[in-house]
PDB file of C-alpha atoms and ligand atoms in Angstrom:
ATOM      1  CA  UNK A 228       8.309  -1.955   3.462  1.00 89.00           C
ATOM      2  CA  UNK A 229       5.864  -1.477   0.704  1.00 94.00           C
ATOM      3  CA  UNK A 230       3.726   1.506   0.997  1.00 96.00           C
ATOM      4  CA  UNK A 231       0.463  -0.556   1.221  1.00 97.00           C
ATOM      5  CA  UNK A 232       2.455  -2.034   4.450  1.00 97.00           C
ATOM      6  CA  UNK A 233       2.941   1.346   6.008  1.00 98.00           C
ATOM      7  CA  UNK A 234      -0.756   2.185   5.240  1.00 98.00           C
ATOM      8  CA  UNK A 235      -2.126  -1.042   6.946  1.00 98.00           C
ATOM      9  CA  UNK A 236       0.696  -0.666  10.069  1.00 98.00           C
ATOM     10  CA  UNK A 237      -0.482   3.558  10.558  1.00 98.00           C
ATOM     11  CA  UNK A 238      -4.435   2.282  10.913  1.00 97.00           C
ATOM     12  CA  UNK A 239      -3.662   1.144  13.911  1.00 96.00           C
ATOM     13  CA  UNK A 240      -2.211   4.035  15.580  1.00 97.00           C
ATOM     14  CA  UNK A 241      -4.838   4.316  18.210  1.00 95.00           C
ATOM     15  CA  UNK A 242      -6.196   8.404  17.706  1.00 91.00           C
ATOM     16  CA  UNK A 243      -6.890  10.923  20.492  1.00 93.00           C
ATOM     17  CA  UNK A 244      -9.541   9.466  23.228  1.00 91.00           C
ATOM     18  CA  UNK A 245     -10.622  13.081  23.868  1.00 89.00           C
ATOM     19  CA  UNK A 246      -9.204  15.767  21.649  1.00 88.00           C
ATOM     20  CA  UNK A 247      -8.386  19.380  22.892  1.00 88.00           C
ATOM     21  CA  UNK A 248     -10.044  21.706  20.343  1.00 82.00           C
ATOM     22  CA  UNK A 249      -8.129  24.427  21.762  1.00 86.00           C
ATOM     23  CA  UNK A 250      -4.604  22.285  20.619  1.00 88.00           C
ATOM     24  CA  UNK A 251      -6.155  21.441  17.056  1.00 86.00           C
ATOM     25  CA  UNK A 252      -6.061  17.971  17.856  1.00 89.00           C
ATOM     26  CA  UNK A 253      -6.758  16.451  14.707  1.00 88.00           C
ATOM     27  CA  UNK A 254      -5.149  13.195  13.969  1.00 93.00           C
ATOM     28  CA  UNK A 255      -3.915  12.495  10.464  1.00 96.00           C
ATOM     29  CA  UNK A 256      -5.750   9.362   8.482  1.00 95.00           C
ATOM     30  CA  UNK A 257      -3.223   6.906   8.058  1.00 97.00           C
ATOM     31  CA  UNK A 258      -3.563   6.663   3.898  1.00 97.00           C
ATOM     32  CA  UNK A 259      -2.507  10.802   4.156  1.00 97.00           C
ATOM     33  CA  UNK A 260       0.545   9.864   7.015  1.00 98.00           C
ATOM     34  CA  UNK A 261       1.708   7.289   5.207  1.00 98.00           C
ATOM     35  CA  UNK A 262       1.153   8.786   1.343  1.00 98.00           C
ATOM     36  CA  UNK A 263       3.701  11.967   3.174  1.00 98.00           C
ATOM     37  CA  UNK A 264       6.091   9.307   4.683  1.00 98.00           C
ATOM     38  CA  UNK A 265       6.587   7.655   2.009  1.00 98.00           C
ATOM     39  CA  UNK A 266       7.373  10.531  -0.732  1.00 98.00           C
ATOM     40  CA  UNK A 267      10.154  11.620   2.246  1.00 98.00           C
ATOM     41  CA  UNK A 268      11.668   7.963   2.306  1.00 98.00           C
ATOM     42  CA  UNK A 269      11.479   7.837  -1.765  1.00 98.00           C
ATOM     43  CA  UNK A 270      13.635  11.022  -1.735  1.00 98.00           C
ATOM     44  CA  UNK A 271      16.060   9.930   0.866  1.00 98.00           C
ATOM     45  CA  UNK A 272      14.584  11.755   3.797  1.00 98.00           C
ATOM     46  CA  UNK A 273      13.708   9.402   6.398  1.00 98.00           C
ATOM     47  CA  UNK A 274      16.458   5.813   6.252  1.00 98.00           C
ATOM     48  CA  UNK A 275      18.892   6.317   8.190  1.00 98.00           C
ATOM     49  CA  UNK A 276      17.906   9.785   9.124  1.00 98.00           C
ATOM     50  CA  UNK A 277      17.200  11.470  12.385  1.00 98.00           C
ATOM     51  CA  UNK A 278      13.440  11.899  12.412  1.00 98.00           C
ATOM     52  CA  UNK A 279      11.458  14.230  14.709  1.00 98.00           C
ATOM     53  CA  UNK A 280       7.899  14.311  14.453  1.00 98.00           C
ATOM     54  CA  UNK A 281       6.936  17.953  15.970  1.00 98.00           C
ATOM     55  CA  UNK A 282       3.517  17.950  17.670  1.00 98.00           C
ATOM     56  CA  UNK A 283       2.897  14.426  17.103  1.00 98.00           C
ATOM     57  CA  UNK A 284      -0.293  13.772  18.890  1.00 97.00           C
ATOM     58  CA  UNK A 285      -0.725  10.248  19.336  1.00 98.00           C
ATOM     59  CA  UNK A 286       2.455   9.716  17.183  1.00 98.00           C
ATOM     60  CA  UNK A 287       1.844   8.661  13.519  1.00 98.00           C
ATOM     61  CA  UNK A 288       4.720  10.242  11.896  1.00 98.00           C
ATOM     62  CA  UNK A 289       7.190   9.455  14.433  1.00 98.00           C
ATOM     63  CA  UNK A 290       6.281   5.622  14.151  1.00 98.00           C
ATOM     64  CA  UNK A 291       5.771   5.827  10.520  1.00 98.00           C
ATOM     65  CA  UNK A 292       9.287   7.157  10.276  1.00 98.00           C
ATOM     66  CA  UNK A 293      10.666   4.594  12.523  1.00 98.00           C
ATOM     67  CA  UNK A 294       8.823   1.781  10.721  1.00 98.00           C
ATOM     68  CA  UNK A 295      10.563   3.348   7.305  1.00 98.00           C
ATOM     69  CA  UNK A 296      14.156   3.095   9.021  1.00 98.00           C
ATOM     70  CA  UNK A 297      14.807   6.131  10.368  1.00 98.00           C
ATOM     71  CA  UNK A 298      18.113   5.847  12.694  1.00 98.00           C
ATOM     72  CA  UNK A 299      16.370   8.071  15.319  1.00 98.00           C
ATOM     73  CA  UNK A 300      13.046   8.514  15.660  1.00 98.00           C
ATOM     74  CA  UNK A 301      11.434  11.171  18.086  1.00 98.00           C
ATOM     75  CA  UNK A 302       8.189  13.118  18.848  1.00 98.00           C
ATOM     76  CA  UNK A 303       7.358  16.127  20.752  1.00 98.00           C
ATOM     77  CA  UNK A 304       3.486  17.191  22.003  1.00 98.00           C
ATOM     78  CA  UNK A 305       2.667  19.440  24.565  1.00 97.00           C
ATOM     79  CA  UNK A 306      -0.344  16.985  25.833  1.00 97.00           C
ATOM     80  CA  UNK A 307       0.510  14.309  28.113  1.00 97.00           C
ATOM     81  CA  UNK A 308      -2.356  12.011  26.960  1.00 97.00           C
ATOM     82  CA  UNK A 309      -1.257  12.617  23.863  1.00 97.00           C
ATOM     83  CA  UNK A 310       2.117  11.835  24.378  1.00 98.00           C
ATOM     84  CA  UNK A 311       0.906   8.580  26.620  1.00 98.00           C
ATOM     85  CA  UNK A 312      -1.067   7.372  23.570  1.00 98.00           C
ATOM     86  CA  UNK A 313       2.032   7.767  21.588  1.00 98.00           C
ATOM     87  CA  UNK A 314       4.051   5.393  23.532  1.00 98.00           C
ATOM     88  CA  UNK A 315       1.576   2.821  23.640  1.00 98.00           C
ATOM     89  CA  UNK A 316       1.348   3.303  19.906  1.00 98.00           C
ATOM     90  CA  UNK A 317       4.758   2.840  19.477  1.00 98.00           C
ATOM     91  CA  UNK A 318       5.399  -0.165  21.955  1.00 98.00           C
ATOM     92  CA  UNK A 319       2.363  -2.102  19.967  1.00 97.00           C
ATOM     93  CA  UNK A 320       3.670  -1.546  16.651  1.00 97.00           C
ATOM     94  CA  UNK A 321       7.215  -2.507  17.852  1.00 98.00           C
ATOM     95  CA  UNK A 322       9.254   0.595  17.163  1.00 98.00           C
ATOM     96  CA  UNK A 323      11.636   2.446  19.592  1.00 98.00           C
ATOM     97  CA  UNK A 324      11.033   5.926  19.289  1.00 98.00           C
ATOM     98  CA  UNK A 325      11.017   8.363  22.031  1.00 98.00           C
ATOM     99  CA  UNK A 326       8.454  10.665  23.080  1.00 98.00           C
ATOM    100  CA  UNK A 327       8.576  13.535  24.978  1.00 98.00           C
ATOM    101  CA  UNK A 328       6.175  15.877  26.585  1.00 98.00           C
ATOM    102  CA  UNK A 329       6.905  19.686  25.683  1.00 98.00           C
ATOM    103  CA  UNK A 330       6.493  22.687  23.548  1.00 97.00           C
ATOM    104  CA  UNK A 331       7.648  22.364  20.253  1.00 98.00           C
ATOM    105  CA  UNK A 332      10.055  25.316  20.701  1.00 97.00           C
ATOM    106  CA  UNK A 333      11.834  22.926  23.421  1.00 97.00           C
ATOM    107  CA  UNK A 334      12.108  20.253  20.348  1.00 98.00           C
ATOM    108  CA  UNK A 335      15.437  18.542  19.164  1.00 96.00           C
ATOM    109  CA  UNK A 336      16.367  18.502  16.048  1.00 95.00           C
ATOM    110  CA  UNK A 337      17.377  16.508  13.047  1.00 96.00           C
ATOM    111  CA  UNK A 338      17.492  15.644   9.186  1.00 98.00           C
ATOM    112  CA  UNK A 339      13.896  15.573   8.707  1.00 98.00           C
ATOM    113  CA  UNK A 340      11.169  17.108  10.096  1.00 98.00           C
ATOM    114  CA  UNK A 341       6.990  16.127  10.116  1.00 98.00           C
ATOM    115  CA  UNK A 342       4.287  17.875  11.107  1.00 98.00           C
ATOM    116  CA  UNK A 343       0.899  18.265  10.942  1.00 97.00           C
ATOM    117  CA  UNK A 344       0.280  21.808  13.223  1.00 94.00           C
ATOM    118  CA  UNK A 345      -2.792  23.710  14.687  1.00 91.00           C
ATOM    119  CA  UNK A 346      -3.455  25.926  11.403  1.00 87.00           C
ATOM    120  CA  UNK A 347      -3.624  28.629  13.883  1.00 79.00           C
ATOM    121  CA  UNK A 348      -8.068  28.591  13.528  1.00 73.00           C
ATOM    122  CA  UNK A 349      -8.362  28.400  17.688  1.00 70.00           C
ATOM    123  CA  UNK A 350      -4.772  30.551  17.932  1.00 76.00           C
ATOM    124  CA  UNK A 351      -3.681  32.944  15.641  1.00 77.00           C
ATOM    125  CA  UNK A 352      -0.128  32.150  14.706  1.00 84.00           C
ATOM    126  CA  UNK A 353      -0.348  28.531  16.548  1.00 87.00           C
ATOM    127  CA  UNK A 354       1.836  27.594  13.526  1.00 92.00           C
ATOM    128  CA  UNK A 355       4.284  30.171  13.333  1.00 95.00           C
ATOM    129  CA  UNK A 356       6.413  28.637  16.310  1.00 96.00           C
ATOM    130  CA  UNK A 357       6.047  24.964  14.347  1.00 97.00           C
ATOM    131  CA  UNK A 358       7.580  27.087  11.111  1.00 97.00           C
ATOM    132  CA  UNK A 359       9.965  28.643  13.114  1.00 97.00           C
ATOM    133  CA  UNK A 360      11.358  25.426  15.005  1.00 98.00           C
ATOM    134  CA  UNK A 361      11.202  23.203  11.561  1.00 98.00           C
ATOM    135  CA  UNK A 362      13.666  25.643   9.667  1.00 98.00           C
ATOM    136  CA  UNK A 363      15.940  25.917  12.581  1.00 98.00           C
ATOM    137  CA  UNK A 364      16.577  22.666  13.142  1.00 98.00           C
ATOM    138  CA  UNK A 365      16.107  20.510  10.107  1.00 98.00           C
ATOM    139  CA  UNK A 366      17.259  19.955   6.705  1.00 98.00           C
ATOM    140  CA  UNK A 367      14.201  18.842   5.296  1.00 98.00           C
ATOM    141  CA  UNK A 368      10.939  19.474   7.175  1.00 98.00           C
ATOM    142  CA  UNK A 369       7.339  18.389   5.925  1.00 98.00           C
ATOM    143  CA  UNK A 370       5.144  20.416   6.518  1.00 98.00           C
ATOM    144  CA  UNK A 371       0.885  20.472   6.572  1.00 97.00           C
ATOM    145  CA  UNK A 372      -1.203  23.377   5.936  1.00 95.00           C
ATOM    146  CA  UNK A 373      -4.335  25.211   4.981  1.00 93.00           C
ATOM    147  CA  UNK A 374      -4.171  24.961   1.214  1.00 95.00           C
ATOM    148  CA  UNK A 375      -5.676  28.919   1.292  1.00 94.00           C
ATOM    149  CA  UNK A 376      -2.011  29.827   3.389  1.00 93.00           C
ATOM    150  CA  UNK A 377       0.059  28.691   1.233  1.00 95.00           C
ATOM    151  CA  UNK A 378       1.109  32.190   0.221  1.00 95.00           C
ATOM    152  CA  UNK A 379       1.837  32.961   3.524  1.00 94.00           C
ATOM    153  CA  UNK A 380       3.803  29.707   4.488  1.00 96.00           C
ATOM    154  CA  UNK A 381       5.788  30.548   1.233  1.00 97.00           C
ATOM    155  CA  UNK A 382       7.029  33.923   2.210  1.00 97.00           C
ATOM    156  CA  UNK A 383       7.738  33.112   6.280  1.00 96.00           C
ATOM    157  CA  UNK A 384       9.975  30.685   4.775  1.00 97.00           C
ATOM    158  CA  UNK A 385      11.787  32.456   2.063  1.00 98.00           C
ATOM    159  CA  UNK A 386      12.032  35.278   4.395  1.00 97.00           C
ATOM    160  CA  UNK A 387      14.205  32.943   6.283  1.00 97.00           C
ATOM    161  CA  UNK A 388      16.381  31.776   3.481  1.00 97.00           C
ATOM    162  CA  UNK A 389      14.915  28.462   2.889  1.00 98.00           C
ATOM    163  CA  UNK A 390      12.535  27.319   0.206  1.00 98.00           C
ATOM    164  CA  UNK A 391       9.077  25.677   0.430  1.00 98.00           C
ATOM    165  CA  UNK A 392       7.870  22.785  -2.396  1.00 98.00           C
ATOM    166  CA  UNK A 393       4.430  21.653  -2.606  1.00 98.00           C
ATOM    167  CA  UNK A 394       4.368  18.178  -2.165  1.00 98.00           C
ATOM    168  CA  UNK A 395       0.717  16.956  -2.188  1.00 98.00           C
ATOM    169  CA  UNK A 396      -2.641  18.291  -1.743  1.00 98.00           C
ATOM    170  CA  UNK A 397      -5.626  16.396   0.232  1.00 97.00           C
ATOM    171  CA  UNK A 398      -9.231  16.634   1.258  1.00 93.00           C
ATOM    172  CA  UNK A 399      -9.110  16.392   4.843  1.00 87.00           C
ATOM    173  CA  UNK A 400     -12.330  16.017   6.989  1.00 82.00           C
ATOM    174  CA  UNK A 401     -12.731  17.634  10.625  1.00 72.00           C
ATOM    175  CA  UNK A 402     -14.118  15.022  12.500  1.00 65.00           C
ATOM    176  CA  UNK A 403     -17.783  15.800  13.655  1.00 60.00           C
ATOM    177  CA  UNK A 404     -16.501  15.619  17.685  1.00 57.00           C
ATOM    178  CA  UNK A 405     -15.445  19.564  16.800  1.00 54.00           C
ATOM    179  CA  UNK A 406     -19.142  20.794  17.809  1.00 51.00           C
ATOM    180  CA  UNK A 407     -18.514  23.750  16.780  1.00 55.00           C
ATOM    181  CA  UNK A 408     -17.967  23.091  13.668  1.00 54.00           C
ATOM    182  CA  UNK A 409     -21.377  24.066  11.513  1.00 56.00           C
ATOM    183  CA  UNK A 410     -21.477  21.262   9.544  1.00 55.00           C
ATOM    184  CA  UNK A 411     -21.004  17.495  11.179  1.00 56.00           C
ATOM    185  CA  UNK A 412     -18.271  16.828   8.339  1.00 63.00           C
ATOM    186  CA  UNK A 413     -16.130  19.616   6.789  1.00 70.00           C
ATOM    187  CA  UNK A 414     -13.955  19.296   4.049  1.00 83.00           C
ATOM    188  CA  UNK A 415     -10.470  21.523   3.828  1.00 88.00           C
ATOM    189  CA  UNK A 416      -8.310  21.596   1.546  1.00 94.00           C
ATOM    190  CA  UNK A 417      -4.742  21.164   2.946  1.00 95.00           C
ATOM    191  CA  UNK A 418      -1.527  20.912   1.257  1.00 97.00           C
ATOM    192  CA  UNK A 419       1.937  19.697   2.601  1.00 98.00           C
ATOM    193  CA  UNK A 420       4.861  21.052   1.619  1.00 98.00           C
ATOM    194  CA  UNK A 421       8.257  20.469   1.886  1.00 98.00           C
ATOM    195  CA  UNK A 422      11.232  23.143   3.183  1.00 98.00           C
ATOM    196  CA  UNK A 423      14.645  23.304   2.374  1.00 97.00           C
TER     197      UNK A 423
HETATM  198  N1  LIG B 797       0.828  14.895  14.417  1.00 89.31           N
HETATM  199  C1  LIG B 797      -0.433  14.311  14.870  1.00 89.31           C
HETATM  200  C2  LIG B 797      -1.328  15.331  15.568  1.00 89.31           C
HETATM  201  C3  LIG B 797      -1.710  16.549  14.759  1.00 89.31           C
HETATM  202  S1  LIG B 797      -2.773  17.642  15.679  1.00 89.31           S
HETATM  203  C4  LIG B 797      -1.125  13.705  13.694  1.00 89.31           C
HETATM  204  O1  LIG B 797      -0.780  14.102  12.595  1.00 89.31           O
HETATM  205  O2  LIG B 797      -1.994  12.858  13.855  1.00 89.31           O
HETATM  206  C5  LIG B 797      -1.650  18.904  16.264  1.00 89.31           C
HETATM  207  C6  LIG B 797      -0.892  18.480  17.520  1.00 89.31           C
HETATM  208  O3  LIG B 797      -0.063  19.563  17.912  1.00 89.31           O
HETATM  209  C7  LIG B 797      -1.784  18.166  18.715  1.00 89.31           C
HETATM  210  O4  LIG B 797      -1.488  16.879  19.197  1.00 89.31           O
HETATM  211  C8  LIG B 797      -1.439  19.248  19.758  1.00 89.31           C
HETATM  212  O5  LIG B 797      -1.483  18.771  21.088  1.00 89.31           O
HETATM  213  C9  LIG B 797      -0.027  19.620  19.343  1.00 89.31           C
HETATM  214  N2  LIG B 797       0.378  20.968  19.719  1.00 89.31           N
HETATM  215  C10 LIG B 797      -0.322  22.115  19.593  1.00 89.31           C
HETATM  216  N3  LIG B 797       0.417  23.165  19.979  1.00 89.31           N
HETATM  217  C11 LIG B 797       1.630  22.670  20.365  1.00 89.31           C
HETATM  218  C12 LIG B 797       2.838  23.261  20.839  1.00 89.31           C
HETATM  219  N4  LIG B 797       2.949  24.578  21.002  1.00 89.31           N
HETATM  220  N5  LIG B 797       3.894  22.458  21.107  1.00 89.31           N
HETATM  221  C13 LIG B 797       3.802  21.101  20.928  1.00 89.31           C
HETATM  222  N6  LIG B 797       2.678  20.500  20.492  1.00 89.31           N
HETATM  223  C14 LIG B 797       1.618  21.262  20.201  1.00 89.31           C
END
């Protein structure tokens, strides 16, 4: 599957009906999933790997991963509408991955690892336990984040014996349902990075 492919396949992952600020429910835009998916598959990451997509939301990276050719492909979210949207995402595009409804400290694990956490703005630390799971239970785990916590991210995972690699860096845009949220559109700057 060409990238373009991926792209066109990941716009129609239906997104969150009514997001949960609280959760950081911020679906990824498909050119950013897919642009992440496919730098994991062109390093050997994702075909014929186990695949676990930890708080997928309505399930981009777990299908992208399955579309890609991962052997396994699995998600975890602790919302059940999220997790509902997931499966009908999945049965539409015609993957089999499964979803399951938990805490990502209940996750499996695997080769590979995607995720796209709260940045911890509603909870402090909402993406320590993501950080925590990801180096656990995974050989190679991608990994979104503030751009300004980089530093941070860095040290949490050195301090664990692994190694974090930028991979890309992106303009992402809070969707103007987040009233709170001063301006209607807010640009951040997030990176994703990639532990080993
Ligand atoms: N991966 C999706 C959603 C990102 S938003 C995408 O990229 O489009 C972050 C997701 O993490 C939300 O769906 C939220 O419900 C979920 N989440 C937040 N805290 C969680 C936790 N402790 N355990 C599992 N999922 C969690």
């Amino acid at each position: 599957m060409r990238k373009r492919d991926l792209e066109i396949a990941l716009e129609s992952v239906k997104p969150f009906e009514d997001p949960d600020p609280a959760l950081e429910q911020y679906a990824t835009p498909a050119t950013m999933a897919a642009d992440v998916l496919f730098r994991a598959y062109s390093v050997g990451d994702v075909a014929g790997k186990v695949v676990w997509d930890y708080g997928c939301g309505t399930g981009v990276f777990a299908i992208g991963a399955a579309l890609l050719g991962a052997s396994e492909s699995h998600g975890i979210d602790v919302s059940p509408a999220a997790i509902a949207i997931a499966r009908e995402n999945a049965e539409r595009l015609g993957v089999d991955v499964s979803f399951v409804q938990g805490d990502v400290s209940s996750a499996g694990g695997g080769d590979t690892v995607f995720m796209n956490p709260p940045f911890g703005c509603q909870n402090r630390n909402a993406d320590r336990v993501f950080l925590e799971k990801a180096i656990a239970c995974s050989e190679s785990a991608y990994s979104f984040h503030m751009e300004s916590t980089l530093g941070f991210v860095t040290d949490f995972v050195a301090a664990r014996g692994k190694e974090a690699a930028l991979v890309a860096t992106y303009k992402y845009y809070i969707p103007h349902t987040f009233t709170f949220h001063r301006r209607t559109k807010q640009g951040i700057d997030v990176a994703v990075v990639n532990i080993r």
